[in-house]
Amino acid sequence: MDINIKIGEQLAQLRKQKGYTQEHLASILELHEDYIGKIERGQRNPSVKTLLLILDNLKIKYSDFFALLEDA
Amino acid sequence: MDINIKIGEQLAQLRKQKGYTQEHLASILELHEDYIGKIERGQRNPSVKTLLLILDNLKIKYSDFFALLEDA
């Protein structure tokens, strides 16, 4: 599976666990809601910086995120 | 410090530990040698996909890389 699809699925799952909507997350990050949706569907190739900014806002440690990704 | 600078420094250190030159790594990845140098100096904003490809080739677990980054 494409890595961007795996990353997107993991992000969507964690965002929902935190009870955030795409809209809420987008507004915190000052990103467009559509962009969050596209990242979650693996339709964008985000920079490391953008991914880490999303993880900061979801209060997820980077190493924990990638450990989840490796186990998925 | 900008996250791309931290990432670049960490990558450069790990590449040297593996005994790879920038040129060697670039040729494996089919990327330009200059691009590797710029990533290592934090002068590029690489995609997650590119970073993970580099880590794959350095045989470094993603979660280990980000754990090092968090401790740096």
mmCIF file with all atom_site columns, C-alpha atoms in Angstrom:
data_model
loop_
_atom_site.group_PDB
_atom_site.id
_atom_site.type_symbol
_atom_site.label_atom_id
_atom_site.label_alt_id
_atom_site.label_comp_id
_atom_site.label_asym_id
_atom_site.label_entity_id
_atom_site.label_seq_id
_atom_site.pdbx_PDB_ins_code
_atom_site.Cartn_x
_atom_site.Cartn_y
_atom_site.Cartn_z
_atom_site.occupancy
_atom_site.B_iso_or_equiv
_atom_site.pdbx_formal_charge
_atom_site.auth_seq_id
_atom_site.auth_comp_id
_atom_site.auth_asym_id
_atom_site.auth_atom_id
_atom_site.pdbx_PDB_model_num
ATOM 1   C CA . MET A 1 1  ? 0.000   0.000  0.000  1.00 0.00 ? 1  MET A CA 1
ATOM 2   C CA . ASP A 1 2  ? 1.215   3.499  -0.748 1.00 0.00 ? 2  ASP A CA 1
ATOM 3   C CA . ILE A 1 3  ? 2.773   5.059  2.332  1.00 0.00 ? 3  ILE A CA 1
ATOM 4   C CA . ASN A 1 4  ? 0.621   8.186  1.990  1.00 0.00 ? 4  ASN A CA 1
ATOM 5   C CA . ILE A 1 5  ? -2.512  6.035  2.213  1.00 0.00 ? 5  ILE A CA 1
ATOM 6   C CA . LYS A 1 6  ? -1.216  4.314  5.366  1.00 0.00 ? 6  LYS A CA 1
ATOM 7   C CA . ILE A 1 7  ? -0.280  7.656  6.907  1.00 0.00 ? 7  ILE A CA 1
ATOM 8   C CA . GLY A 1 8  ? -3.659  9.139  6.030  1.00 0.00 ? 8  GLY A CA 1
ATOM 9   C CA . GLU A 1 9  ? -5.584  6.228  7.518  1.00 0.00 ? 9  GLU A CA 1
ATOM 10  C CA . GLN A 1 10 ? -3.549  6.432  10.712 1.00 0.00 ? 10 GLN A CA 1
ATOM 11  C CA . LEU A 1 11 ? -4.087  10.188 10.964 1.00 0.00 ? 11 LEU A CA 1
ATOM 12  C CA . ALA A 1 12 ? -7.839  9.905  10.396 1.00 0.00 ? 12 ALA A CA 1
ATOM 13  C CA . GLN A 1 13 ? -8.121  7.253  13.093 1.00 0.00 ? 13 GLN A CA 1
ATOM 14  C CA . LEU A 1 14 ? -6.154  9.316  15.631 1.00 0.00 ? 14 LEU A CA 1
ATOM 15  C CA . ARG A 1 15 ? -8.055  12.503 14.790 1.00 0.00 ? 15 ARG A CA 1
ATOM 16  C CA . LYS A 1 16 ? -11.365 10.733 15.419 1.00 0.00 ? 16 LYS A CA 1
ATOM 17  C CA . GLN A 1 17 ? -10.037 9.280  18.695 1.00 0.00 ? 17 GLN A CA 1
ATOM 18  C CA . LYS A 1 18 ? -9.324  12.845 19.808 1.00 0.00 ? 18 LYS A CA 1
ATOM 19  C CA . GLY A 1 19 ? -12.868 13.816 18.850 1.00 0.00 ? 19 GLY A CA 1
ATOM 20  C CA . TYR A 1 20 ? -11.718 16.381 16.286 1.00 0.00 ? 20 TYR A CA 1
ATOM 21  C CA . THR A 1 21 ? -13.502 17.003 13.016 1.00 0.00 ? 21 THR A CA 1
ATOM 22  C CA . GLN A 1 22 ? -11.461 17.665 9.861  1.00 0.00 ? 22 GLN A CA 1
ATOM 23  C CA . GLU A 1 23 ? -12.876 21.188 9.983  1.00 0.00 ? 23 GLU A CA 1
ATOM 24  C CA . HIS A 1 24 ? -11.671 21.775 13.547 1.00 0.00 ? 24 HIS A CA 1
ATOM 25  C CA . LEU A 1 25 ? -8.192  20.434 12.828 1.00 0.00 ? 25 LEU A CA 1
ATOM 26  C CA . ALA A 1 26 ? -7.962  22.480 9.632  1.00 0.00 ? 26 ALA A CA 1
ATOM 27  C CA . SER A 1 27 ? -8.912  25.666 11.459 1.00 0.00 ? 27 SER A CA 1
ATOM 28  C CA . ILE A 1 28 ? -6.295  25.119 14.203 1.00 0.00 ? 28 ILE A CA 1
ATOM 29  C CA . LEU A 1 29 ? -3.626  24.472 11.581 1.00 0.00 ? 29 LEU A CA 1
ATOM 30  C CA . GLU A 1 30 ? -4.761  27.252 9.293  1.00 0.00 ? 30 GLU A CA 1
ATOM 31  C CA . LEU A 1 31 ? -4.964  24.703 6.505  1.00 0.00 ? 31 LEU A CA 1
ATOM 32  C CA . HIS A 1 32 ? -7.864  24.145 4.185  1.00 0.00 ? 32 HIS A CA 1
ATOM 33  C CA . GLU A 1 33 ? -10.353 21.507 5.305  1.00 0.00 ? 33 GLU A CA 1
ATOM 34  C CA . ASP A 1 34 ? -10.134 19.859 1.884  1.00 0.00 ? 34 ASP A CA 1
ATOM 35  C CA . TYR A 1 35 ? -6.385  19.521 2.316  1.00 0.00 ? 35 TYR A CA 1
ATOM 36  C CA . ILE A 1 36 ? -6.819  17.570 5.583  1.00 0.00 ? 36 ILE A CA 1
ATOM 37  C CA . GLY A 1 37 ? -9.351  15.317 3.856  1.00 0.00 ? 37 GLY A CA 1
ATOM 38  C CA . LYS A 1 38 ? -6.991  14.699 0.959  1.00 0.00 ? 38 LYS A CA 1
ATOM 39  C CA . ILE A 1 39 ? -4.071  13.895 3.283  1.00 0.00 ? 39 ILE A CA 1
ATOM 40  C CA . GLU A 1 40 ? -6.318  11.429 5.146  1.00 0.00 ? 40 GLU A CA 1
ATOM 41  C CA . ARG A 1 41 ? -7.255  9.730  1.878  1.00 0.00 ? 41 ARG A CA 1
ATOM 42  C CA . GLY A 1 42 ? -3.621  9.536  0.771  1.00 0.00 ? 42 GLY A CA 1
ATOM 43  C CA . GLN A 1 43 ? -4.298  11.920 -2.101 1.00 0.00 ? 43 GLN A CA 1
ATOM 44  C CA . ARG A 1 44 ? -1.610  14.386 -1.060 1.00 0.00 ? 44 ARG A CA 1
ATOM 45  C CA . ASN A 1 45 ? 2.113   13.992 -0.481 1.00 0.00 ? 45 ASN A CA 1
ATOM 46  C CA . PRO A 1 46 ? 2.553   16.171 2.624  1.00 0.00 ? 46 PRO A CA 1
ATOM 47  C CA . SER A 1 47 ? 5.883   17.502 3.791  1.00 0.00 ? 47 SER A CA 1
ATOM 48  C CA . VAL A 1 48 ? 7.413   16.130 6.973  1.00 0.00 ? 48 VAL A CA 1
ATOM 49  C CA . LYS A 1 49 ? 6.888   19.591 8.482  1.00 0.00 ? 49 LYS A CA 1
ATOM 50  C CA . THR A 1 50 ? 3.135   19.504 7.781  1.00 0.00 ? 50 THR A CA 1
ATOM 51  C CA . LEU A 1 51 ? 2.743   15.988 9.165  1.00 0.00 ? 51 LEU A CA 1
ATOM 52  C CA . LEU A 1 52 ? 4.626   16.891 12.355 1.00 0.00 ? 52 LEU A CA 1
ATOM 53  C CA . LEU A 1 53 ? 2.495   20.019 12.767 1.00 0.00 ? 53 LEU A CA 1
ATOM 54  C CA . ILE A 1 54 ? -0.634  17.868 12.554 1.00 0.00 ? 54 ILE A CA 1
ATOM 55  C CA . LEU A 1 55 ? 0.811   15.425 15.120 1.00 0.00 ? 55 LEU A CA 1
ATOM 56  C CA . ASP A 1 56 ? 1.694   18.341 17.448 1.00 0.00 ? 56 ASP A CA 1
ATOM 57  C CA . ASN A 1 57 ? -1.892  19.487 17.305 1.00 0.00 ? 57 ASN A CA 1
ATOM 58  C CA . LEU A 1 58 ? -3.245  15.990 17.895 1.00 0.00 ? 58 LEU A CA 1
ATOM 59  C CA . LYS A 1 59 ? -0.778  15.769 20.841 1.00 0.00 ? 59 LYS A CA 1
ATOM 60  C CA . ILE A 1 60 ? 0.784   12.597 19.471 1.00 0.00 ? 60 ILE A CA 1
ATOM 61  C CA . LYS A 1 61 ? 4.486   11.879 19.852 1.00 0.00 ? 61 LYS A CA 1
ATOM 62  C CA . TYR A 1 62 ? 6.165   11.501 16.473 1.00 0.00 ? 62 TYR A CA 1
ATOM 63  C CA . SER A 1 63 ? 7.822   8.220  17.463 1.00 0.00 ? 63 SER A CA 1
ATOM 64  C CA . ASP A 1 64 ? 4.469   6.854  18.694 1.00 0.00 ? 64 ASP A CA 1
ATOM 65  C CA . PHE A 1 65 ? 2.842   7.725  15.369 1.00 0.00 ? 65 PHE A CA 1
ATOM 66  C CA . PHE A 1 66 ? 5.512   5.930  13.355 1.00 0.00 ? 66 PHE A CA 1
ATOM 67  C CA . ALA A 1 67 ? 5.497   2.958  15.714 1.00 0.00 ? 67 ALA A CA 1
ATOM 68  C CA . LEU A 1 68 ? 1.745   2.640  15.051 1.00 0.00 ? 68 LEU A CA 1
ATOM 69  C CA . LEU A 1 69 ? 2.436   2.928  11.337 1.00 0.00 ? 69 LEU A CA 1
ATOM 70  C CA . GLU A 1 70 ? 5.061   0.171  11.481 1.00 0.00 ? 70 GLU A CA 1
ATOM 71  C CA . ASP A 1 71 ? 2.651   -2.117 13.345 1.00 0.00 ? 71 ASP A CA 1
ATOM 72  C CA . ALA A 1 72 ? -0.316  -1.394 11.048 1.00 0.00 ? 72 ALA A CA 1
ATOM 73  C CA . MET B 1 1  ? 15.327  25.363 15.660 1.00 0.00 ? 1  MET B CA 1
ATOM 74  C CA . ASP B 1 2  ? 13.483  24.720 12.431 1.00 0.00 ? 2  ASP B CA 1
ATOM 75  C CA . ILE B 1 3  ? 12.352  21.101 12.245 1.00 0.00 ? 3  ILE B CA 1
ATOM 76  C CA . ASN B 1 4  ? 13.923  20.667 8.797  1.00 0.00 ? 4  ASN B CA 1
ATOM 77  C CA . ILE B 1 5  ? 17.322  21.633 10.227 1.00 0.00 ? 5  ILE B CA 1
ATOM 78  C CA . LYS B 1 6  ? 16.949  19.121 13.071 1.00 0.00 ? 6  LYS B CA 1
ATOM 79  C CA . ILE B 1 7  ? 15.876  16.413 10.626 1.00 0.00 ? 7  ILE B CA 1
ATOM 80  C CA . GLY B 1 8  ? 18.759  17.208 8.294  1.00 0.00 ? 8  GLY B CA 1
ATOM 81  C CA . GLU B 1 9  ? 21.353  17.078 11.062 1.00 0.00 ? 9  GLU B CA 1
ATOM 82  C CA . GLN B 1 10 ? 19.993  13.757 12.276 1.00 0.00 ? 10 GLN B CA 1
ATOM 83  C CA . LEU B 1 11 ? 20.012  12.322 8.756  1.00 0.00 ? 11 LEU B CA 1
ATOM 84  C CA . ALA B 1 12 ? 23.575  13.484 8.077  1.00 0.00 ? 12 ALA B CA 1
ATOM 85  C CA . GLN B 1 13 ? 24.784  11.909 11.325 1.00 0.00 ? 13 GLN B CA 1
ATOM 86  C CA . LEU B 1 14 ? 23.091  8.585  10.587 1.00 0.00 ? 14 LEU B CA 1
ATOM 87  C CA . ARG B 1 15 ? 24.297  8.538  6.984  1.00 0.00 ? 15 ARG B CA 1
ATOM 88  C CA . LYS B 1 16 ? 27.889  9.042  8.145  1.00 0.00 ? 16 LYS B CA 1
ATOM 89  C CA . GLN B 1 17 ? 27.474  6.304  10.782 1.00 0.00 ? 17 GLN B CA 1
ATOM 90  C CA . LYS B 1 18 ? 26.495  3.955  7.958  1.00 0.00 ? 18 LYS B CA 1
ATOM 91  C CA . GLY B 1 19 ? 29.596  5.019  6.043  1.00 0.00 ? 19 GLY B CA 1
ATOM 92  C CA . TYR B 1 20 ? 27.587  6.346  3.103  1.00 0.00 ? 20 TYR B CA 1
ATOM 93  C CA . THR B 1 21 ? 28.567  9.435  1.132  1.00 0.00 ? 21 THR B CA 1
ATOM 94  C CA . GLN B 1 22 ? 25.854  11.833 -0.037 1.00 0.00 ? 22 GLN B CA 1
ATOM 95  C CA . GLU B 1 23 ? 26.738  10.734 -3.553 1.00 0.00 ? 23 GLU B CA 1
ATOM 96  C CA . HIS B 1 24 ? 26.228  7.048  -2.750 1.00 0.00 ? 24 HIS B CA 1
ATOM 97  C CA . LEU B 1 25 ? 22.896  7.673  -1.037 1.00 0.00 ? 25 LEU B CA 1
ATOM 98  C CA . ALA B 1 26 ? 21.736  9.915  -3.880 1.00 0.00 ? 26 ALA B CA 1
ATOM 99  C CA . SER B 1 27 ? 22.563  7.262  -6.463 1.00 0.00 ? 27 SER B CA 1
ATOM 100 C CA . ILE B 1 28 ? 20.650  4.530  -4.578 1.00 0.00 ? 28 ILE B CA 1
ATOM 101 C CA . LEU B 1 29 ? 17.635  6.795  -4.243 1.00 0.00 ? 29 LEU B CA 1
ATOM 102 C CA . GLU B 1 30 ? 17.863  8.137  -7.770 1.00 0.00 ? 30 GLU B CA 1
ATOM 103 C CA . LEU B 1 31 ? 17.881  11.632 -6.300 1.00 0.00 ? 31 LEU B CA 1
ATOM 104 C CA . HIS B 1 32 ? 20.316  14.410 -7.096 1.00 0.00 ? 32 HIS B CA 1
ATOM 105 C CA . GLU B 1 33 ? 23.335  14.608 -4.781 1.00 0.00 ? 33 GLU B CA 1
ATOM 106 C CA . ASP B 1 34 ? 22.648  18.329 -4.262 1.00 0.00 ? 34 ASP B CA 1
ATOM 107 C CA . TYR B 1 35 ? 19.166  17.504 -3.063 1.00 0.00 ? 35 TYR B CA 1
ATOM 108 C CA . ILE B 1 36 ? 20.521  15.196 -0.323 1.00 0.00 ? 36 ILE B CA 1
ATOM 109 C CA . GLY B 1 37 ? 22.941  17.935 0.729  1.00 0.00 ? 37 GLY B CA 1
ATOM 110 C CA . LYS B 1 38 ? 20.150  20.490 0.883  1.00 0.00 ? 38 LYS B CA 1
ATOM 111 C CA . ILE B 1 39 ? 17.922  18.199 2.940  1.00 0.00 ? 39 ILE B CA 1
ATOM 112 C CA . GLU B 1 40 ? 20.816  17.614 5.352  1.00 0.00 ? 40 GLU B CA 1
ATOM 113 C CA . ARG B 1 41 ? 21.316  21.365 5.721  1.00 0.00 ? 41 ARG B CA 1
ATOM 114 C CA . GLY B 1 42 ? 17.600  21.934 6.310  1.00 0.00 ? 42 GLY B CA 1
ATOM 115 C CA . GLN B 1 43 ? 17.321  23.880 3.060  1.00 0.00 ? 43 GLN B CA 1
ATOM 116 C CA . ARG B 1 44 ? 14.577  21.698 1.648  1.00 0.00 ? 44 ARG B CA 1
ATOM 117 C CA . ASN B 1 45 ? 11.155  20.763 2.950  1.00 0.00 ? 45 ASN B CA 1
ATOM 118 C CA . PRO B 1 46 ? 11.029  17.085 1.958  1.00 0.00 ? 46 PRO B CA 1
ATOM 119 C CA . SER B 1 47 ? 7.853   15.072 1.768  1.00 0.00 ? 47 SER B CA 1
ATOM 120 C CA . VAL B 1 48 ? 7.221   12.361 4.323  1.00 0.00 ? 48 VAL B CA 1
ATOM 121 C CA . LYS B 1 49 ? 7.537   9.871  1.473  1.00 0.00 ? 49 LYS B CA 1
ATOM 122 C CA . THR B 1 50 ? 11.044  11.081 0.579  1.00 0.00 ? 50 THR B CA 1
ATOM 123 C CA . LEU B 1 51 ? 12.203  11.041 4.209  1.00 0.00 ? 51 LEU B CA 1
ATOM 124 C CA . LEU B 1 52 ? 10.889  7.507  4.719  1.00 0.00 ? 52 LEU B CA 1
ATOM 125 C CA . LEU B 1 53 ? 12.578  6.367  1.507  1.00 0.00 ? 53 LEU B CA 1
ATOM 126 C CA . ILE B 1 54 ? 15.882  7.731  2.818  1.00 0.00 ? 54 ILE B CA 1
ATOM 127 C CA . LEU B 1 55 ? 15.346  5.972  6.171  1.00 0.00 ? 55 LEU B CA 1
ATOM 128 C CA . ASP B 1 56 ? 14.542  2.700  4.367  1.00 0.00 ? 56 ASP B CA 1
ATOM 129 C CA . ASN B 1 57 ? 17.833  2.941  2.520  1.00 0.00 ? 57 ASN B CA 1
ATOM 130 C CA . LEU B 1 58 ? 19.768  3.785  5.681  1.00 0.00 ? 58 LEU B CA 1
ATOM 131 C CA . LYS B 1 59 ? 17.989  0.783  7.296  1.00 0.00 ? 59 LYS B CA 1
ATOM 132 C CA . ILE B 1 60 ? 16.666  2.902  10.136 1.00 0.00 ? 60 ILE B CA 1
ATOM 133 C CA . LYS B 1 61 ? 13.259  2.265  11.683 1.00 0.00 ? 61 LYS B CA 1
ATOM 134 C CA . TYR B 1 62 ? 11.000  5.303  11.328 1.00 0.00 ? 62 TYR B CA 1
ATOM 135 C CA . SER B 1 63 ? 10.066  5.247  15.010 1.00 0.00 ? 63 SER B CA 1
ATOM 136 C CA . ASP B 1 64 ? 13.766  5.065  15.987 1.00 0.00 ? 64 ASP B CA 1
ATOM 137 C CA . PHE B 1 65 ? 14.547  8.081  13.823 1.00 0.00 ? 65 PHE B CA 1
ATOM 138 C CA . PHE B 1 66 ? 11.803  10.168 15.400 1.00 0.00 ? 66 PHE B CA 1
ATOM 139 C CA . ALA B 1 67 ? 12.723  8.993  18.902 1.00 0.00 ? 67 ALA B CA 1
ATOM 140 C CA . LEU B 1 68 ? 16.277  10.254 18.232 1.00 0.00 ? 68 LEU B CA 1
ATOM 141 C CA . LEU B 1 69 ? 14.820  13.513 16.949 1.00 0.00 ? 69 LEU B CA 1
ATOM 142 C CA . GLU B 1 70 ? 12.707  13.943 20.081 1.00 0.00 ? 70 GLU B CA 1
ATOM 143 C CA . ASP B 1 71 ? 15.743  13.321 22.301 1.00 0.00 ? 71 ASP B CA 1
ATOM 144 C CA . ALA B 1 72 ? 18.042  15.645 20.314 1.00 0.00 ? 72 ALA B CA 1
#
